[in-house]
PDB file of C-alpha atoms in Angstrom:
ATOM      1  CA  MET A   1     -32.036 -34.159 -49.907  1.00 48.00           C
ATOM      2  CA  PHE A   2     -29.506 -31.290 -49.258  1.00 51.00           C
ATOM      3  CA  LEU A   3     -25.995 -32.097 -50.517  1.00 56.00           C
ATOM      4  CA  LEU A   4     -22.804 -30.381 -49.469  1.00 56.00           C
ATOM      5  CA  THR A   5     -20.665 -29.381 -52.317  1.00 67.00           C
ATOM      6  CA  PRO A   6     -16.811 -29.279 -51.815  1.00 65.00           C
ATOM      7  CA  ALA A   7     -16.926 -25.444 -51.850  1.00 61.00           C
ATOM      8  CA  LEU A   8     -19.631 -25.340 -49.178  1.00 60.00           C
ATOM      9  CA  VAL A   9     -17.744 -27.901 -47.088  1.00 58.00           C
ATOM     10  CA  ALA A  10     -14.677 -25.649 -47.198  1.00 63.00           C
ATOM     11  CA  VAL A  11     -16.761 -22.594 -46.209  1.00 62.00           C
ATOM     12  CA  VAL A  12     -18.225 -24.437 -43.242  1.00 62.00           C
ATOM     13  CA  CYS A  13     -14.834 -25.722 -42.061  1.00 66.00           C
ATOM     14  CA  ILE A  14     -13.414 -22.191 -42.306  1.00 68.00           C
ATOM     15  CA  LEU A  15     -16.378 -20.821 -40.164  1.00 66.00           C
ATOM     16  CA  ILE A  16     -15.917 -23.591 -37.551  1.00 68.00           C
ATOM     17  CA  VAL A  17     -12.122 -22.779 -37.326  1.00 61.00           C
ATOM     18  CA  TRP A  18     -12.881 -19.068 -37.105  1.00 65.00           C
ATOM     19  CA  VAL A  19     -15.373 -19.578 -34.258  1.00 61.00           C
ATOM     20  CA  PHE A  20     -12.976 -21.725 -32.176  1.00 61.00           C
ATOM     21  CA  LYS A  21     -10.080 -19.297 -32.673  1.00 64.00           C
ATOM     22  CA  ASN A  22     -12.134 -16.324 -31.611  1.00 64.00           C
ATOM     23  CA  ALA A  23     -13.381 -18.240 -28.557  1.00 58.00           C
ATOM     24  CA  ASP A  24      -9.829 -19.102 -27.499  1.00 58.00           C
ATOM     25  CA  ARG A  25      -8.690 -15.528 -28.069  1.00 60.00           C
ATOM     26  CA  SER A  26     -11.596 -14.227 -26.006  1.00 56.00           C
ATOM     27  CA  LEU A  27     -10.655 -16.622 -23.091  1.00 54.00           C
ATOM     28  CA  GLU A  28      -7.039 -15.623 -23.334  1.00 54.00           C
ATOM     29  CA  THR A  29      -8.009 -11.917 -23.265  1.00 54.00           C
ATOM     30  CA  LYS A  30     -10.074 -12.460 -20.210  1.00 50.00           C
ATOM     31  CA  LYS A  31      -7.331 -14.307 -18.513  1.00 50.00           C
ATOM     32  CA  GLU A  32      -4.814 -11.493 -19.369  1.00 51.00           C
ATOM     33  CA  GLU A  33      -7.248  -8.834 -18.035  1.00 49.00           C
ATOM     34  CA  ALA A  34      -7.734 -10.791 -14.845  1.00 46.00           C
ATOM     35  CA  GLN A  35      -3.974 -11.132 -14.457  1.00 49.00           C
ATOM     36  CA  ALA A  36      -3.424  -7.457 -15.311  1.00 46.00           C
ATOM     37  CA  ARG A  37      -5.775  -6.055 -12.678  1.00 48.00           C
ATOM     38  CA  PRO A  38      -3.704  -4.401  -9.977  1.00 47.00           C
ATOM     39  CA  TRP A  39      -6.149  -5.368  -7.209  1.00 47.00           C
ATOM     40  CA  VAL A  40      -5.252  -8.989  -7.582  1.00 49.00           C
ATOM     41  CA  ASP A  41      -1.920  -8.185  -5.932  1.00 56.00           C
ATOM     42  CA  GLU A  42      -1.593 -10.808  -3.260  1.00 58.00           C
ATOM     43  CA  ASP A  43       0.156  -8.415  -0.867  1.00 57.00           C
ATOM     44  CA  LEU A  44      -2.868  -6.170  -0.836  1.00 55.00           C
ATOM     45  CA  ARG A  45      -5.369  -8.907   0.137  1.00 56.00           C
ATOM     46  CA  ASP A  46      -6.445  -9.151   3.772  1.00 48.00           C
ATOM     47  CA  SER A  47      -6.677 -12.829   4.470  1.00 51.00           C
ATOM     48  CA  THR A  48      -7.632 -12.517   8.162  1.00 46.00           C
ATOM     49  CA  ASP A  49     -10.859 -14.469   7.776  1.00 44.00           C
ATOM     50  CA  LEU A  50      -9.398 -17.215   5.663  1.00 46.00           C
ATOM     51  CA  LEU A  51      -6.294 -18.162   7.693  1.00 47.00           C
ATOM     52  CA  GLN A  52      -7.901 -20.539  10.256  1.00 45.00           C
ATOM     53  CA  GLU A  53     -10.175 -22.114   7.664  1.00 48.00           C
ATOM     54  CA  GLU A  54      -7.117 -23.048   5.440  1.00 51.00           C
ATOM     55  CA  GLU A  55      -4.752 -24.186   8.179  1.00 53.00           C
ATOM     56  CA  ASP A  56      -4.713 -26.987  10.636  1.00 58.00           C
ATOM     57  CA  VAL A  57      -6.358 -25.656  13.889  1.00 54.00           C
ATOM     58  CA  ASP A  58      -3.564 -27.339  15.937  1.00 60.00           C
ATOM     59  CA  GLU A  59      -1.049 -24.996  14.343  1.00 71.00           C
ATOM     60  CA  TRP A  60      -2.725 -21.940  15.874  1.00 67.00           C
ATOM     61  CA  GLN A  61      -2.120 -20.476  19.330  1.00 65.00           C
ATOM     62  CA  GLU A  62      -5.044 -19.883  21.675  1.00 67.00           C
ATOM     63  CA  SER A  63      -5.478 -16.293  22.841  1.00 66.00           C
ATOM     64  CA  GLU A  64      -4.505 -15.226  26.362  1.00 66.00           C
ATOM     65  CA  GLU A  65      -7.558 -15.631  28.564  1.00 67.00           C
ATOM     66  CA  SER A  66      -6.799 -12.576  30.699  1.00 81.00           C
ATOM     67  CA  VAL A  67      -4.699  -9.526  30.890  1.00 85.00           C
ATOM     68  CA  GLU A  68      -4.221  -7.292  33.978  1.00 90.00           C
ATOM     69  CA  HIS A  69      -6.113  -3.925  33.728  1.00 92.00           C
ATOM     70  CA  VAL A  70      -4.665  -0.845  35.283  1.00 94.00           C
ATOM     71  CA  PRO A  71      -6.011   2.620  35.991  1.00 96.00           C
ATOM     72  CA  PHE A  72      -6.187   4.936  32.953  1.00 95.00           C
ATOM     73  CA  SER A  73      -4.161   8.117  33.043  1.00 96.00           C
ATOM     74  CA  HIS A  74      -5.699  11.065  31.159  1.00 96.00           C
ATOM     75  CA  THR A  75      -4.899  14.726  30.670  1.00 97.00           C
ATOM     76  CA  ARG A  76      -7.999  16.907  30.310  1.00 97.00           C
ATOM     77  CA  TYR A  77      -7.562  20.328  28.775  1.00 98.00           C
ATOM     78  CA  PRO A  78      -9.651  23.501  29.380  1.00 98.00           C
ATOM     79  CA  GLU A  79     -12.152  23.946  26.536  1.00 98.00           C
ATOM     80  CA  LEU A  80     -10.310  26.997  25.208  1.00 98.00           C
ATOM     81  CA  GLU A  81      -7.074  25.144  25.071  1.00 98.00           C
ATOM     82  CA  MET A  82      -8.661  22.109  23.396  1.00 98.00           C
ATOM     83  CA  LYS A  83      -9.984  24.388  20.645  1.00 98.00           C
ATOM     84  CA  MET A  84      -6.566  25.997  20.209  1.00 98.00           C
ATOM     85  CA  ARG A  85      -4.771  22.622  20.130  1.00 98.00           C
ATOM     86  CA  SER A  86      -7.213  21.061  17.685  1.00 98.00           C
ATOM     87  CA  GLN A  87      -6.963  24.121  15.399  1.00 98.00           C
ATOM     88  CA  GLU A  88      -3.162  24.150  15.432  1.00 98.00           C
ATOM     89  CA  PHE A  89      -2.998  20.428  14.783  1.00 98.00           C
ATOM     90  CA  TYR A  90      -5.395  20.772  11.795  1.00 98.00           C
ATOM     91  CA  GLU A  91      -3.330  23.736  10.398  1.00 98.00           C
ATOM     92  CA  LEU A  92      -0.168  21.623  10.707  1.00 98.00           C
ATOM     93  CA  LEU A  93      -1.655  18.657   8.866  1.00 98.00           C
ATOM     94  CA  ASN A  94      -3.353  20.855   6.296  1.00 97.00           C
ATOM     95  CA  LYS A  95       0.137  21.808   5.091  1.00 97.00           C
ATOM     96  CA  ARG A  96       1.026  18.197   4.470  1.00 97.00           C
ATOM     97  CA  ARG A  97       1.505  17.487   0.780  1.00 96.00           C
ATOM     98  CA  SER A  98       2.654  14.462  -1.317  1.00 95.00           C
ATOM     99  CA  VAL A  99       6.139  15.544  -2.345  1.00 96.00           C
ATOM    100  CA  ARG A 100       7.931  13.744  -5.147  1.00 93.00           C
ATOM    101  CA  PHE A 101      11.014  15.993  -5.216  1.00 96.00           C
ATOM    102  CA  ILE A 102      13.109  14.958  -2.150  1.00 97.00           C
ATOM    103  CA  SER A 103      16.519  16.176  -1.330  1.00 98.00           C
ATOM    104  CA  SER A 104      19.384  13.780  -0.676  1.00 97.00           C
ATOM    105  CA  GLU A 105      20.330  15.586   2.537  1.00 98.00           C
ATOM    106  CA  GLN A 106      20.582  13.189   5.437  1.00 98.00           C
ATOM    107  CA  VAL A 107      17.949  13.277   8.253  1.00 98.00           C
ATOM    108  CA  PRO A 108      18.519  12.423  11.890  1.00 98.00           C
ATOM    109  CA  MET A 109      17.957   8.695  12.509  1.00 98.00           C
ATOM    110  CA  GLU A 110      16.563   9.499  15.969  1.00 98.00           C
ATOM    111  CA  VAL A 111      13.788  11.386  14.237  1.00 98.00           C
ATOM    112  CA  ILE A 112      13.037   8.349  12.056  1.00 98.00           C
ATOM    113  CA  ALA A 113      12.987   6.135  15.156  1.00 98.00           C
ATOM    114  CA  ASN A 114      10.652   8.515  16.975  1.00 98.00           C
ATOM    115  CA  VAL A 115       8.119   8.705  14.108  1.00 98.00           C
ATOM    116  CA  ILE A 116       8.071   4.933  13.775  1.00 98.00           C
ATOM    117  CA  LYS A 117       7.552   4.587  17.544  1.00 98.00           C
ATOM    118  CA  ALA A 118       4.553   6.946  17.124  1.00 98.00           C
ATOM    119  CA  ALA A 119       3.238   4.788  14.339  1.00 98.00           C
ATOM    120  CA  GLY A 120       3.573   1.796  16.634  1.00 98.00           C
ATOM    121  CA  THR A 121       1.043   3.436  19.085  1.00 98.00           C
ATOM    122  CA  ALA A 122      -1.784   2.734  16.596  1.00 98.00           C
ATOM    123  CA  PRO A 123      -4.698   0.500  17.722  1.00 97.00           C
ATOM    124  CA  SER A 124      -4.816  -2.958  16.258  1.00 96.00           C
ATOM    125  CA  GLY A 125      -7.182  -5.936  16.208  1.00 93.00           C
ATOM    126  CA  ALA A 126      -6.867  -7.790  19.595  1.00 90.00           C
ATOM    127  CA  HIS A 127      -3.667  -5.739  20.175  1.00 92.00           C
ATOM    128  CA  THR A 128      -1.704  -7.943  17.798  1.00 93.00           C
ATOM    129  CA  GLU A 129       0.307  -4.966  16.412  1.00 96.00           C
ATOM    130  CA  PRO A 130       0.705  -6.581  12.947  1.00 97.00           C
ATOM    131  CA  TRP A 131       3.268  -4.195  11.437  1.00 98.00           C
ATOM    132  CA  THR A 132       6.917  -4.225  10.507  1.00 98.00           C
ATOM    133  CA  PHE A 133       8.738  -1.011   9.390  1.00 98.00           C
ATOM    134  CA  VAL A 134      11.839  -1.642   7.247  1.00 98.00           C
ATOM    135  CA  VAL A 135      14.056   1.415   7.071  1.00 98.00           C
ATOM    136  CA  VAL A 136      16.414   1.434   4.088  1.00 98.00           C
ATOM    137  CA  LYS A 137      19.377   3.805   3.968  1.00 98.00           C
ATOM    138  CA  ASP A 138      21.867   1.821   1.859  1.00 98.00           C
ATOM    139  CA  PRO A 139      22.154   3.471  -1.617  1.00 98.00           C
ATOM    140  CA  ASP A 140      22.628   0.114  -3.396  1.00 98.00           C
ATOM    141  CA  VAL A 141      19.564  -1.409  -1.803  1.00 98.00           C
ATOM    142  CA  LYS A 142      17.554   1.734  -2.537  1.00 98.00           C
ATOM    143  CA  HIS A 143      18.578   1.559  -6.180  1.00 96.00           C
ATOM    144  CA  LYS A 144      17.636  -2.143  -6.419  1.00 96.00           C
ATOM    145  CA  ILE A 145      14.227  -1.243  -4.948  1.00 96.00           C
ATOM    146  CA  ARG A 146      13.882   1.443  -7.618  1.00 94.00           C
ATOM    147  CA  GLU A 147      14.709  -0.956 -10.362  1.00 93.00           C
ATOM    148  CA  ILE A 148      12.140  -3.485  -9.152  1.00 92.00           C
ATOM    149  CA  ILE A 149       9.390  -0.881  -8.756  1.00 90.00           C
ATOM    150  CA  GLU A 150      10.054   0.969 -12.029  1.00 87.00           C
ATOM    151  CA  GLU A 151       9.982  -2.302 -14.010  1.00 84.00           C
ATOM    152  CA  GLU A 152       6.647  -3.254 -12.554  1.00 78.00           C
ATOM    153  CA  GLU A 153       5.225   0.293 -12.671  1.00 74.00           C
ATOM    154  CA  GLU A 154       5.912   0.551 -16.397  1.00 69.00           C
ATOM    155  CA  ILE A 155       3.791  -2.530 -16.884  1.00 68.00           C
ATOM    156  CA  ASN A 156       1.153  -1.057 -14.499  1.00 63.00           C
ATOM    157  CA  TYR A 157       0.882   2.234 -16.435  1.00 65.00           C
ATOM    158  CA  LYS A 158       0.927   0.538 -19.888  1.00 63.00           C
ATOM    159  CA  ARG A 159      -1.220  -2.527 -19.292  1.00 64.00           C
ATOM    160  CA  ARG A 160      -2.650  -3.008 -15.798  1.00 63.00           C
ATOM    161  CA  MET A 161      -4.032   0.321 -14.635  1.00 62.00           C
ATOM    162  CA  GLY A 162      -6.246   1.171 -17.552  1.00 64.00           C
ATOM    163  CA  ASP A 163      -6.833   4.380 -19.484  1.00 70.00           C
ATOM    164  CA  ARG A 164      -9.113   5.949 -16.933  1.00 74.00           C
ATOM    165  CA  TRP A 165      -6.599   5.579 -14.047  1.00 64.00           C
ATOM    166  CA  VAL A 166      -3.683   6.731 -16.081  1.00 61.00           C
ATOM    167  CA  THR A 167      -5.704   9.800 -17.261  1.00 68.00           C
ATOM    168  CA  ASP A 168      -6.707  10.662 -13.662  1.00 64.00           C
ATOM    169  CA  LEU A 169      -3.019  10.685 -12.767  1.00 66.00           C
ATOM    170  CA  LYS A 170      -1.886  13.019 -15.607  1.00 64.00           C
ATOM    171  CA  LYS A 171      -2.745  16.172 -13.610  1.00 66.00           C
ATOM    172  CA  LEU A 172      -0.271  15.008 -10.932  1.00 66.00           C
ATOM    173  CA  ARG A 173       2.504  14.649 -13.507  1.00 67.00           C
ATOM    174  CA  THR A 174       3.415  11.222 -12.229  1.00 71.00           C
ATOM    175  CA  ASN A 175       4.633   8.203 -14.107  1.00 69.00           C
ATOM    176  CA  TRP A 176       6.656   5.031 -13.595  1.00 61.00           C
ATOM    177  CA  ILE A 177       9.911   6.841 -13.162  1.00 74.00           C
ATOM    178  CA  LYS A 178      10.585   7.115  -9.383  1.00 86.00           C
ATOM    179  CA  GLU A 179      13.800   9.154  -8.981  1.00 93.00           C
ATOM    180  CA  TYR A 180      12.958   9.860  -5.331  1.00 94.00           C
ATOM    181  CA  LEU A 181      13.595   6.195  -4.498  1.00 96.00           C
ATOM    182  CA  ASP A 182      17.285   6.991  -5.044  1.00 97.00           C
ATOM    183  CA  THR A 183      17.454  10.599  -3.790  1.00 97.00           C
ATOM    184  CA  ALA A 184      15.545  10.229  -0.552  1.00 98.00           C
ATOM    185  CA  PRO A 185      17.942   9.565   2.308  1.00 98.00           C
ATOM    186  CA  VAL A 186      15.438   7.087   3.878  1.00 98.00           C
ATOM    187  CA  LEU A 187      12.919   4.633   2.508  1.00 98.00           C
ATOM    188  CA  ILE A 188      10.372   3.179   4.952  1.00 98.00           C
ATOM    189  CA  LEU A 189       8.601   0.080   3.723  1.00 97.00           C
ATOM    190  CA  ILE A 190       5.593  -0.889   5.821  1.00 98.00           C
ATOM    191  CA  PHE A 191       4.635  -4.577   5.879  1.00 97.00           C
ATOM    192  CA  LYS A 192       1.529  -6.022   7.328  1.00 96.00           C
ATOM    193  CA  GLN A 193       1.921  -9.394   9.167  1.00 96.00           C
ATOM    194  CA  VAL A 194      -0.956 -11.623   8.072  1.00 94.00           C
ATOM    195  CA  HIS A 195      -0.256 -13.682  11.198  1.00 93.00           C
ATOM    196  CA  GLY A 196       2.305 -13.824  14.010  1.00 91.00           C
ATOM    197  CA  PHE A 197       3.991 -16.476  16.043  1.00 89.00           C
ATOM    198  CA  ALA A 198       3.665 -17.274  19.709  1.00 86.00           C
ATOM    199  CA  ALA A 199       6.695 -18.187  21.855  1.00 83.00           C
ATOM    200  CA  ASN A 200       5.963 -21.890  21.280  1.00 86.00           C
ATOM    201  CA  GLY A 201       6.115 -21.459  17.495  1.00 86.00           C
ATOM    202  CA  LYS A 202       2.420 -21.683  16.975  1.00 89.00           C
ATOM    203  CA  LYS A 203       0.761 -19.166  14.666  1.00 91.00           C
ATOM    204  CA  LYS A 204      -1.174 -16.246  16.090  1.00 90.00           C
ATOM    205  CA  VAL A 205      -4.113 -14.719  14.214  1.00 90.00           C
ATOM    206  CA  HIS A 206      -3.730 -11.087  13.307  1.00 93.00           C
ATOM    207  CA  TYR A 207      -7.293  -9.740  13.167  1.00 90.00           C
ATOM    208  CA  TYR A 208      -7.971  -6.941  10.719  1.00 93.00           C
ATOM    209  CA  ASN A 209      -4.259  -6.715   9.917  1.00 94.00           C
ATOM    210  CA  GLU A 210      -4.631  -4.507   6.885  1.00 94.00           C
ATOM    211  CA  ILE A 211      -6.936  -1.996   8.608  1.00 96.00           C
ATOM    212  CA  SER A 212      -4.641  -1.932  11.620  1.00 97.00           C
ATOM    213  CA  VAL A 213      -1.476  -1.292   9.567  1.00 97.00           C
ATOM    214  CA  SER A 214      -3.315   1.402   7.516  1.00 97.00           C
ATOM    215  CA  ILE A 215      -4.154   3.274  10.748  1.00 98.00           C
ATOM    216  CA  SER A 216      -0.552   3.040  11.708  1.00 98.00           C
ATOM    217  CA  CYS A 217       0.533   4.503   8.387  1.00 98.00           C
ATOM    218  CA  GLY A 218      -1.775   7.402   8.911  1.00 98.00           C
ATOM    219  CA  ILE A 219      -0.133   8.208  12.296  1.00 98.00           C
ATOM    220  CA  LEU A 220       3.263   7.872  10.687  1.00 98.00           C
ATOM    221  CA  LEU A 221       2.345  10.460   7.987  1.00 98.00           C
ATOM    222  CA  ALA A 222       1.198  12.850  10.779  1.00 98.00           C
ATOM    223  CA  ALA A 223       4.369  12.229  12.726  1.00 98.00           C
ATOM    224  CA  LEU A 224       6.571  12.947   9.759  1.00 98.00           C
ATOM    225  CA  GLN A 225       4.672  16.141   9.077  1.00 98.00           C
ATOM    226  CA  ASN A 226       5.065  17.215  12.699  1.00 98.00           C
ATOM    227  CA  ALA A 227       8.853  16.543  12.473  1.00 98.00           C
ATOM    228  CA  GLY A 228       9.168  18.745   9.359  1.00 98.00           C
ATOM    229  CA  LEU A 229       9.828  15.971   6.922  1.00 98.00           C
ATOM    230  CA  VAL A 230       8.096  15.230   3.582  1.00 98.00           C
ATOM    231  CA  THR A 231       7.106  12.005   1.854  1.00 98.00           C
ATOM    232  CA  VAL A 232       4.752  10.652  -0.864  1.00 96.00           C
ATOM    233  CA  THR A 233       2.567   7.537  -0.217  1.00 94.00           C
ATOM    234  CA  THR A 234       3.321   4.844  -2.702  1.00 91.00           C
ATOM    235  CA  THR A 235       1.803   1.407  -3.035  1.00 85.00           C
ATOM    236  CA  PRO A 236       4.084  -0.550  -5.363  1.00 83.00           C
ATOM    237  CA  LEU A 237       1.684  -2.946  -7.129  1.00 78.00           C
ATOM    238  CA  ASN A 238       2.946  -6.420  -7.938  1.00 82.00           C
ATOM    239  CA  CYS A 239       6.307  -5.778  -6.346  1.00 83.00           C
ATOM    240  CA  GLY A 240       5.744  -7.197  -2.963  1.00 86.00           C
ATOM    241  CA  SER A 241       7.295 -10.648  -3.354  1.00 90.00           C
ATOM    242  CA  ARG A 242      10.442  -9.385  -5.032  1.00 92.00           C
ATOM    243  CA  LEU A 243      10.923  -6.597  -2.420  1.00 95.00           C
ATOM    244  CA  ARG A 244      10.275  -9.042   0.389  1.00 95.00           C
ATOM    245  CA  LEU A 245      12.993 -11.333  -0.975  1.00 95.00           C
ATOM    246  CA  LEU A 246      15.426  -8.381  -1.443  1.00 97.00           C
ATOM    247  CA  LEU A 247      14.885  -7.241   2.106  1.00 97.00           C
ATOM    248  CA  GLY A 248      14.898 -10.708   3.642  1.00 97.00           C
ATOM    249  CA  ARG A 249      11.412 -10.520   5.120  1.00 97.00           C
ATOM    250  CA  PRO A 250       9.409 -13.715   5.873  1.00 96.00           C
ATOM    251  CA  SER A 251       6.440 -14.904   3.764  1.00 93.00           C
ATOM    252  CA  HIS A 252       3.809 -13.898   6.265  1.00 95.00           C
ATOM    253  CA  GLU A 253       4.721 -10.260   5.809  1.00 96.00           C
ATOM    254  CA  LYS A 254       3.095  -8.514   2.925  1.00 95.00           C
ATOM    255  CA  LEU A 255       4.103  -5.031   1.632  1.00 94.00           C
ATOM    256  CA  LEU A 256       1.411  -2.447   2.122  1.00 95.00           C
ATOM    257  CA  MET A 257       3.090   0.913   1.596  1.00 95.00           C
ATOM    258  CA  LEU A 258       6.413   2.508   0.794  1.00 96.00           C
ATOM    259  CA  LEU A 259       7.344   6.008   2.023  1.00 98.00           C
ATOM    260  CA  PRO A 260      10.403   7.879   0.689  1.00 98.00           C
ATOM    261  CA  VAL A 261      11.360  10.329   3.515  1.00 98.00           C
ATOM    262  CA  GLY A 262      13.468  13.475   3.690  1.00 98.00           C
ATOM    263  CA  TYR A 263      13.499  17.228   3.188  1.00 98.00           C
ATOM    264  CA  PRO A 264      11.964  18.769   0.060  1.00 98.00           C
ATOM    265  CA  SER A 265      14.415  19.648  -2.651  1.00 97.00           C
ATOM    266  CA  LYS A 266      14.869  23.309  -3.431  1.00 95.00           C
ATOM    267  CA  GLU A 267      13.038  22.958  -6.788  1.00 93.00           C
ATOM    268  CA  ALA A 268      10.144  20.920  -5.298  1.00 95.00           C
ATOM    269  CA  THR A 269       6.655  21.673  -6.678  1.00 93.00           C
ATOM    270  CA  VAL A 270       3.258  20.212  -5.862  1.00 93.00           C
ATOM    271  CA  PRO A 271      -0.037  20.356  -7.798  1.00 90.00           C
ATOM    272  CA  ASP A 272      -2.345  23.221  -6.728  1.00 92.00           C
ATOM    273  CA  LEU A 273      -5.074  20.968  -5.284  1.00 89.00           C
ATOM    274  CA  LYS A 274      -7.853  21.939  -2.936  1.00 93.00           C
ATOM    275  CA  ARG A 275      -9.210  19.800  -0.134  1.00 96.00           C
ATOM    276  CA  LYS A 276     -12.925  19.256   0.439  1.00 96.00           C
ATOM    277  CA  ALA A 277     -14.781  21.665   2.730  1.00 97.00           C
ATOM    278  CA  LEU A 278     -15.987  20.346   6.117  1.00 98.00           C
ATOM    279  CA  ASP A 279     -19.571  20.167   5.008  1.00 97.00           C
ATOM    280  CA  GLN A 280     -18.522  17.762   2.206  1.00 98.00           C
ATOM    281  CA  ILE A 281     -16.852  15.293   4.564  1.00 98.00           C
ATOM    282  CA  MET A 282     -18.760  15.586   7.869  1.00 98.00           C
ATOM    283  CA  VAL A 283     -22.380  14.537   8.629  1.00 98.00           C
ATOM    284  CA  THR A 284     -23.811  15.481  12.057  1.00 97.00           C
ATOM    285  CA  ILE A 285     -26.964  13.586  13.082  1.00 97.00           C
TER     286      ILE A 285
END
């Protein structure tokens, strides 16, 4: 019969403790990794398909059964003019760059209003128009926004984003310091509304809200370029709830993008990047 000596019992106990400690450490590591992943940011999740499953159906407003249709007004250009207009528009947008060095010179608010009106012409799921554009000019509020974002961005760069992502960004010379959040005369924060409200207070489904607002952001970028202003697209990860509280936005609005807007500073530089050729992005069948 095999007998356990005191020394052997001690060794077995040490091994058991070691196994359990490592198992606990492994679970904690996995939890930390799951929490650190930037894509778990609640504000970046599109919950369109989940809303009605999770809520009482009685809380939701039925869609309008009919809307009047009117004749469509369209301007058709001669083919030569079409080619010219399309080429000029491409050349205009091809000059667009992400600019992180923005002057503090003030910009006309009428221009800001016009570019946001242009963004509001975007198509949306069932014409729900699920966007809110918050324009921030107040220097104190801009600085508070910067403090929130830089605090989270430092964590993003050091813990959440991972070595590969951080390495890929090195060529752009970007980090968690966001001076342009103070210097840009205007910050535009774009929120997606995951649902809306009818006149009777019932909730309205906002279908494909993230895709709809993303399209609107694309039009906004084109409108800013057309107006002669610059920006850089930023997606402040894990900042949404704090920024929403700071700006007094309701809980059904989730931050999708932040654009610092203004004129480029005199010392502004951009990386010498090349865009893909047409044959790399277009397939004709």
